[in-house]
Amino acid sequence: MKAQFEIWLVNLNPSRGTEPGKIRPAVVIQTNLLNQTGHLSTLICPVTSQLSAEENILRVRVGTTNTGLDQESEILVDQIRALDNQRFIERLGKLEPSKSLELHKKLQAVLDF
């Protein structure tokens, strides 16, 4: 079972336009209320190893500690999508609490909640 703020390897193929594609890490952003009910899809933010030059509202930089990532990466806050649960390959790790909070705040800002 997936949990909010876990990092999973997912299959994002096929992609369209500016959507990130290929098999890549992603952070589960969906509430555990839905994660625990057997909901058939899960909301995620993809992760990229292409780092931005400076900090911005659309990215959260994460390291390798406890994340299962093999290099410093960034969560793509503006690329939220729902994935069928069959696209989840394996659990890699979990965000540190400070990064979970940063992601939560940036999601609120981007979604104007």
PDB file of C-alpha atoms in Angstrom:
ATOM      1  CA  MET A   1       0.000   0.000   0.000  1.00  0.00           C
ATOM      2  CA  LYS A   2       1.248   3.473  -0.860  1.00  0.00           C
ATOM      3  CA  ALA A   3       1.461   6.338   1.641  1.00  0.00           C
ATOM      4  CA  GLN A   4       1.520  10.104   1.191  1.00  0.00           C
ATOM      5  CA  PHE A   5       5.016  11.530   0.581  1.00  0.00           C
ATOM      6  CA  GLU A   6       6.530   8.169  -0.322  1.00  0.00           C
ATOM      7  CA  ILE A   7       8.709   8.051  -3.420  1.00  0.00           C
ATOM      8  CA  TRP A   8       7.893   5.355  -5.959  1.00  0.00           C
ATOM      9  CA  LEU A   9       9.333   4.303  -9.290  1.00  0.00           C
ATOM     10  CA  VAL A  10       6.491   4.722 -11.812  1.00  0.00           C
ATOM     11  CA  ASN A  11       5.925   4.282 -15.535  1.00  0.00           C
ATOM     12  CA  LEU A  12       4.804   7.603 -17.054  1.00  0.00           C
ATOM     13  CA  ASN A  13       4.797   6.400 -20.673  1.00  0.00           C
ATOM     14  CA  PRO A  14       3.350   7.496 -22.979  1.00  0.00           C
ATOM     15  CA  SER A  15       3.801  11.224 -22.357  1.00  0.00           C
ATOM     16  CA  ARG A  16       2.179  14.097 -24.259  1.00  0.00           C
ATOM     17  CA  GLY A  17       3.514  17.624 -24.853  1.00  0.00           C
ATOM     18  CA  THR A  18       5.315  18.978 -21.784  1.00  0.00           C
ATOM     19  CA  GLU A  19       4.449  15.983 -19.573  1.00  0.00           C
ATOM     20  CA  PRO A  20       7.451  14.144 -18.148  1.00  0.00           C
ATOM     21  CA  GLY A  21       7.623  10.610 -19.487  1.00  0.00           C
ATOM     22  CA  LYS A  22       9.599   7.374 -19.085  1.00  0.00           C
ATOM     23  CA  ILE A  23      10.113   5.300 -15.968  1.00  0.00           C
ATOM     24  CA  ARG A  24      11.027   7.742 -13.190  1.00  0.00           C
ATOM     25  CA  PRO A  25      10.554   8.419  -9.496  1.00  0.00           C
ATOM     26  CA  ALA A  26       7.416  10.196  -8.308  1.00  0.00           C
ATOM     27  CA  VAL A  27       6.112  11.411  -4.960  1.00  0.00           C
ATOM     28  CA  VAL A  28       2.677  10.281  -3.790  1.00  0.00           C
ATOM     29  CA  ILE A  29       0.725  13.422  -2.862  1.00  0.00           C
ATOM     30  CA  GLN A  30      -2.707  11.838  -2.449  1.00  0.00           C
ATOM     31  CA  THR A  31      -4.143  11.738   1.065  1.00  0.00           C
ATOM     32  CA  ASN A  32      -3.753   8.496   3.011  1.00  0.00           C
ATOM     33  CA  LEU A  33      -7.535   8.496   3.390  1.00  0.00           C
ATOM     34  CA  LEU A  34      -7.720   7.438  -0.272  1.00  0.00           C
ATOM     35  CA  ASN A  35      -4.482   5.436  -0.241  1.00  0.00           C
ATOM     36  CA  GLN A  36      -5.918   3.113   2.422  1.00  0.00           C
ATOM     37  CA  THR A  37      -9.255   2.514   0.674  1.00  0.00           C
ATOM     38  CA  GLY A  38      -7.941   0.683  -2.385  1.00  0.00           C
ATOM     39  CA  HIS A  39      -8.661   3.646  -4.682  1.00  0.00           C
ATOM     40  CA  LEU A  40      -7.737   2.629  -8.253  1.00  0.00           C
ATOM     41  CA  SER A  41      -5.553   5.648  -9.016  1.00  0.00           C
ATOM     42  CA  THR A  42      -3.069   7.788  -7.105  1.00  0.00           C
ATOM     43  CA  LEU A  43      -2.113  11.476  -7.362  1.00  0.00           C
ATOM     44  CA  ILE A  44       1.620  12.050  -7.831  1.00  0.00           C
ATOM     45  CA  CYS A  45       4.248  14.667  -8.618  1.00  0.00           C
ATOM     46  CA  PRO A  46       7.048  13.388 -10.896  1.00  0.00           C
ATOM     47  CA  VAL A  47      10.706  13.749  -9.893  1.00  0.00           C
ATOM     48  CA  THR A  48      13.527  14.861 -12.203  1.00  0.00           C
ATOM     49  CA  SER A  49      17.311  14.818 -11.921  1.00  0.00           C
ATOM     50  CA  GLN A  50      17.477  17.948 -14.121  1.00  0.00           C
ATOM     51  CA  LEU A  51      18.078  20.583 -11.452  1.00  0.00           C
ATOM     52  CA  SER A  52      16.889  24.174 -11.811  1.00  0.00           C
ATOM     53  CA  ALA A  53      19.432  26.975 -11.503  1.00  0.00           C
ATOM     54  CA  GLU A  54      17.711  28.550  -8.511  1.00  0.00           C
ATOM     55  CA  GLU A  55      14.969  27.753  -6.013  1.00  0.00           C
ATOM     56  CA  ASN A  56      11.418  28.429  -7.190  1.00  0.00           C
ATOM     57  CA  ILE A  57       7.804  27.674  -6.306  1.00  0.00           C
ATOM     58  CA  LEU A  58       7.520  24.912  -8.913  1.00  0.00           C
ATOM     59  CA  ARG A  59      10.308  22.711  -7.547  1.00  0.00           C
ATOM     60  CA  VAL A  60      11.321  21.018  -4.292  1.00  0.00           C
ATOM     61  CA  ARG A  61      14.934  19.859  -4.185  1.00  0.00           C
ATOM     62  CA  VAL A  62      15.545  16.531  -2.439  1.00  0.00           C
ATOM     63  CA  GLY A  63      18.679  14.587  -1.661  1.00  0.00           C
ATOM     64  CA  THR A  64      19.467  10.903  -1.479  1.00  0.00           C
ATOM     65  CA  THR A  65      19.004  10.342   2.285  1.00  0.00           C
ATOM     66  CA  ASN A  66      16.066   7.947   2.878  1.00  0.00           C
ATOM     67  CA  THR A  67      14.541   8.826  -0.512  1.00  0.00           C
ATOM     68  CA  GLY A  68      15.940   5.902  -2.491  1.00  0.00           C
ATOM     69  CA  LEU A  69      17.106   8.368  -5.137  1.00  0.00           C
ATOM     70  CA  ASP A  70      20.615   7.880  -6.503  1.00  0.00           C
ATOM     71  CA  GLN A  71      21.255  11.599  -7.048  1.00  0.00           C
ATOM     72  CA  GLU A  72      20.008  15.000  -5.958  1.00  0.00           C
ATOM     73  CA  SER A  73      16.692  15.631  -7.697  1.00  0.00           C
ATOM     74  CA  GLU A  74      13.671  17.927  -7.785  1.00  0.00           C
ATOM     75  CA  ILE A  75       9.966  17.294  -7.373  1.00  0.00           C
ATOM     76  CA  LEU A  76       7.966  18.862 -10.221  1.00  0.00           C
ATOM     77  CA  VAL A  77       5.211  20.581  -8.234  1.00  0.00           C
ATOM     78  CA  ASP A  78       3.361  21.811 -11.348  1.00  0.00           C
ATOM     79  CA  GLN A  79       3.174  18.377 -13.024  1.00  0.00           C
ATOM     80  CA  ILE A  80       0.526  16.775 -10.790  1.00  0.00           C
ATOM     81  CA  ARG A  81      -1.202  13.801 -12.336  1.00  0.00           C
ATOM     82  CA  ALA A  82      -3.339  10.833 -11.440  1.00  0.00           C
ATOM     83  CA  LEU A  83      -1.839   7.438 -12.235  1.00  0.00           C
ATOM     84  CA  ASP A  84      -3.528   4.082 -12.446  1.00  0.00           C
ATOM     85  CA  ASN A  85      -2.041   1.960  -9.654  1.00  0.00           C
ATOM     86  CA  GLN A  86      -0.746  -0.533 -12.242  1.00  0.00           C
ATOM     87  CA  ARG A  87       1.867   2.097 -13.219  1.00  0.00           C
ATOM     88  CA  PHE A  88       3.614   1.828  -9.816  1.00  0.00           C
ATOM     89  CA  ILE A  89       6.709  -0.375 -10.006  1.00  0.00           C
ATOM     90  CA  GLU A  90       8.444  -0.228  -6.610  1.00  0.00           C
ATOM     91  CA  ARG A  91       8.749   1.874  -3.471  1.00  0.00           C
ATOM     92  CA  LEU A  92      12.057   3.734  -3.273  1.00  0.00           C
ATOM     93  CA  GLY A  93      11.804   5.698  -0.025  1.00  0.00           C
ATOM     94  CA  LYS A  94      10.096   8.603   1.710  1.00  0.00           C
ATOM     95  CA  LEU A  95      10.531  12.366   1.936  1.00  0.00           C
ATOM     96  CA  GLU A  96      12.014  13.823   5.107  1.00  0.00           C
ATOM     97  CA  PRO A  97       9.379  15.712   7.174  1.00  0.00           C
ATOM     98  CA  SER A  98      10.861  19.116   6.253  1.00  0.00           C
ATOM     99  CA  LYS A  99      10.633  18.305   2.530  1.00  0.00           C
ATOM    100  CA  SER A 100       7.082  16.955   2.949  1.00  0.00           C
ATOM    101  CA  LEU A 101       6.103  20.260   4.535  1.00  0.00           C
ATOM    102  CA  GLU A 102       7.816  22.273   1.781  1.00  0.00           C
ATOM    103  CA  LEU A 103       6.019  20.234  -0.900  1.00  0.00           C
ATOM    104  CA  HIS A 104       2.694  20.646   0.902  1.00  0.00           C
ATOM    105  CA  LYS A 105       3.133  24.437   1.077  1.00  0.00           C
ATOM    106  CA  LYS A 106       4.157  24.720  -2.575  1.00  0.00           C
ATOM    107  CA  LEU A 107       1.199  22.575  -3.671  1.00  0.00           C
ATOM    108  CA  GLN A 108      -1.120  24.882  -1.720  1.00  0.00           C
ATOM    109  CA  ALA A 109       0.406  27.910  -3.438  1.00  0.00           C
ATOM    110  CA  VAL A 110       0.278  26.430  -6.940  1.00  0.00           C
ATOM    111  CA  LEU A 111      -3.323  25.243  -6.487  1.00  0.00           C
ATOM    112  CA  ASP A 112      -4.355  28.423  -4.646  1.00  0.00           C
ATOM    113  CA  PHE A 113      -5.768  26.440  -1.695  1.00  0.00           C
TER     114      PHE A 113
END
